[in-house]
C-alpha cells in the first residue's frame, strides 16, 4: 500500500484548546458526598470525552477498572490485543498523573465487579452501553449480579449507570428513521466532546494489578478454550488469501504475509504508528489525537490513498483505535471540522470540505455512527422469533439471527443485494425441523455496515469463517443463494473443517470441464472506471429494482413484494453502498464450483431454480451432472431465489438433506470412532496383559483420542455413538482398568442435595470456609454456559427457564472439566445429581462415588419464600417456574435421595432455622472425616442434635 509520510512524531500539539460541552447526564453540580463509584472501561479506553467518567466524578472517589474478561478479549485479534495493551498502559499513566490509577483485574466481569463493589463499598458502577449481543449479555450478567449485592448498612444494591457518547444531539436515539436519506433530512446537530474529568481516588490501599504482556494475555485466553476452540482460532490467523495460495500450491511464489491477523510488526519508535507498514495508528488518547491532527493537515496523505480509494485512508489508520474507544467518534468529527474552519477563516462551505482528509475523517465517523444507530434500533421482523443480534467483525457491525434450540447447526447466506430477511420464510421452518439456524447479513448489505474498503470474495469468505468460529462455534450445514453460494463453496474449499455440508441455491460461479489452474491475481485494486460504473449501476438498480426483482421470481412474482423492494431501496441509500457495488467489477469468481467442491461432492446439494433469468440453468445442471455426479441435484420450478419464491417446496428439500447429511456424517464418525476404539482396544488388550494399573495412565495420555482434559468423556461419547457404551465400558475396559486413571488418592466427594431454595448454596459457603473443600455448583456451572454463550448456552437457558433438568452428559461434562482442572482433592458438588439418570451418568463418566451425601430437608412453603426473596436476578426464581421445580424435585430427586439412603451415605439435615444453627448440624458430619480435618480452618465442636441430623447408615 502506498502511504505517504505522515509525520512520525507530531512535535507539538497542533490542536487548539476547544470549548467543550457539558455532559447531559452530569450537568448537575451536586456531588455524592462520601460515595464511591467504579468506572468499568471496555471500549472506551480514554479519559478525554468520557461522559461516564465525568458523571462518576461527582462521587467522592472514583475507581477506574478494566476487567480482563476472557469473553471479551477472546474476540480480539492479536493486533487488537496489542493495541489494547498499549492503550491501557497509556490510560494508566494518564490516570496516575491525576493521582488516580487504572485497576486491572482478571476474571468474569460480574464476579470481578461484584467483589470490587463489596471491597470498596461502591454505590455506583458506570459502564458504556453496548450493541453487540455477547457484550450485552455480559452487561446483563453484571447488572443482575449487582442487584443481588447488598452492602451492610445500605438499603439497596449499588446502581449500575449505562452511559453513551451521543454523536448527534437528539432527545431519543431509539426513535430515528431507518433510512439514511430520511435521517439526513433531520439535520441533527453533532454534539461536542466533553472535557476530561477530574476526580479523586479512594484513600484505602487497593490492589491495582499489573499490566499484562501480549504473551500473558494470549496464554490466559488459550487456557480458557478447549483444544478445538484453540485450533479454530488458529485457523482464523491466516488470511483467506494465504490459505488459498496454499491450497493452490502457489505459496512459495508469493512472499505475502497474512493480511488479516498478522502481528502488528515493529512499532515505529517515536511515532503514532504501531505497524512497520505505517498504516495503523495506536497509542493513548493524546497520541491518537495528535496523529489525527497530523493526518488532517497532511492533505497529500489522503490523495496518496486515492490510488486505493478516496476516503479509505482514514478507517485504515484510525479504525482500530476508534473501535477501542481510544478516541471518540465525535472528537474526531470535532477536530476535523475545527481544522476545516482554520483553513477557511472560520467558514464551512455548504458545498463540501476543502480538504480531502477532512471529508475522509467526517464521512467515516458519520458512517460508523449511522450503522451504530441501525444496530441500536434493530427491529424484530417477527416479535416472537427473529430477534436481530449484532456481532462485531474487525470493528464492523454485522446483523444476524439464530433460531432453534436443538439439532444440527445450519447457516443461511443470502445473495448480492439481499440480507438475512431474504430467508424470512425458511428460518423458522428449518428450525422447526429440529435444527439450529443462523442467518447473517454479510458486510456491505442490508443493515450491516458498509465500510470504505475493497470488497472481494475472499473478504466475504473470511467473514463467514470468523462468524462460524466466533458465533456458531461448530461446523454447520451451509446454505448459500447466488453469490452467497459461492462464498459457502469457497469456505468449504478453504476451511473444510467448518462445513458439514453445502447447499447451493442457484449459486453464482461457473462449472468448467477440464479446468486447469490459472494464476490468481493478488493485487486487488478497484479497476479503472469501477467507481463511475458503480454509480451508474446503483442508479439503474434503484430505478428498476421492482422489475428486476419480479424477473427473479418468474413463477411467483407476488413474492417479490413491497417488503423486499423497500428494504433493498433502503439499503441502496446507505452510506458506502457505492463501494460495495464497485466490487462487482472486481470479483474474482474464476475458481469454478466443481474445482472448489472437489472431494466435497457427496456433501453437496444443488437446488436449482430452472427458470433463473440470470444464468443458464439447463447448462449448469447438465455440466454438474457430468462433472460432479456425486452431488445431489434438485431442479425446481422457480427463478433465481427458489428458497423465497417457493419456500414450501425448498424447505423440505433442505431439511431432508440435513437429516441425510447428518446421518452420513455420523456414519463416518462412527466408522472413524470404531476404528479408533478398535485401536484403543488393541492397545488396551496388549497393555492389560503386561502392565500394571499405573501404566494405564500412559496409555490414556498417549492416545490421541483421549488426550486433553476430557479423556473418559470422549471415549464415552464415541462409545455411545456406537450404542455400545455400556458393553464397551464394562467388557473392554473394566472399571479397575479405566482409561481415566485414579489420581494418587481418590478425591473426597460430597453431593449436596435439597429442593430449590433449601439453602444448599448458603451452607456450602460455610463448609468451604471451614473445611476448604472446593465448591462446584452444578447450577452455577450451567448458568456460566449461558452467560458465555457456549454451544449449549441457549439450550440450557430454555431448560432452566422451565425448571427442567439439563441433559446429564452436559452437566457431567462440566463437572468433569472442573474436577480435572482442579488441584483440590475435596469437592462439594452442589445441586447434583438431580435425577437417577444424572447419578448413573456421573458414575459412568467420572467413575467415582460420593463419600457423603447431604440432604437439606426443607418444607415447600419455606423454600418458595426463600427463592422468591433470593433476589439474584435468576430467571427461574419466579413462582411459575418454582412450582415446576418443586414438582420435578419431588418426582426426580427423591429417588436419588432414597438411593443414597439405602447405601448408608445420606445425612439428612433439617434445613429450617438460622444459617448458623443449621451449620452446627453440618459440622460434625465433616468433622468425622480425618482427611477433612487436615485443612479445617477452625476446630469445630460438635453440637449434633439427633432430631436435626439423621444418618441413614
Ligand atoms: N436458614 C436460612 N434461613 C433463611 N433464609 C435462608 C437460609 N438459608 C438460606 N437462606 C436464603 O434462602 C435463599 C436460598 O438459599 P440458597 O442457599 O441459594 O438455596 P439453594 O442453593 O438451595 O437453591 C437465599 O436467598 C439465602 O440467603
Ligand atoms: O445438575 C443440575 C443442576 C441444575 N440444573 C438446572 O439448574 C436449575 C437451577 O439449579 P440450582 O442448583 O442452581 O438452583 P436451585 O434449584 O437448587 O435453587 C435447575 O432448576 C435445573 O433447571 C440441572 O438441570 N442439572
Coordinates of C-alpha atoms and ligand atoms in Angstrom, one line a residue, residues 756-757 760 778-779 782-783 800 803-806 811 831-832 834 838 870 874 876 885, ligand 2:
X756 CA -34.6 -25.3 45.3
X757 CA -34.1 -22.7 48.0
X760 CA -27.6 -25.7 49.7
X778 CA -24.0 -27.6 39.1
X779 CA -26.5 -24.7 38.7
X782 CA -24.8 -24.3 33.8
X783 CA -25.5 -20.6 34.2
X800 CA -33.6 -23.7 33.3
X803 CA -37.3 -25.6 35.7
X804 CA -36.3 -28.7 33.7
X805 CA -33.2 -30.8 34.0
X806 CA -30.3 -30.3 31.6
X811 CA -23.8 -31.3 33.3
X831 CA -27.4 -29.3 43.4
X832 CA -26.3 -32.6 41.7
X834 CA -30.8 -34.1 40.2
X838 CA -27.7 -37.9 36.4
X870 CA -33.4 -14.6 46.8
X874 CA -32.2 -15.5 38.4
X876 CA -36.0 -19.2 37.3
X885 CA -39.0 -27.0 40.0
Ligands
LIG2 O1 -27.5 -30.8 37.9 C1 -28.2 -29.9 37.6 C2 -28.3 -28.7 38.3 C3 -29.1 -27.7 37.9 N1 -29.9 -27.9 36.8 C4 -30.8 -26.8 36.4 O2 -30.4 -25.6 37.0 C5 -31.5 -25.1 37.7 C6 -31.1 -24.4 39.0 O3 -30.3 -25.2 39.8 P1 -29.5 -24.6 41.1 O4 -29.0 -25.8 41.8 O5 -28.7 -23.6 40.7 O6 -30.6 -23.9 41.9 P2 -31.7 -24.5 43.0 O7 -32.8 -25.0 42.1 O8 -31.2 -25.5 43.8 O9 -32.1 -23.3 43.7 C7 -32.4 -26.3 38.0 O10 -33.8 -25.9 38.2 C8 -32.2 -27.0 36.7 O11 -33.0 -26.5 35.7 C9 -29.8 -29.0 36.1 O12 -30.5 -29.2 35.1 N2 -29.0 -30.0 36.5

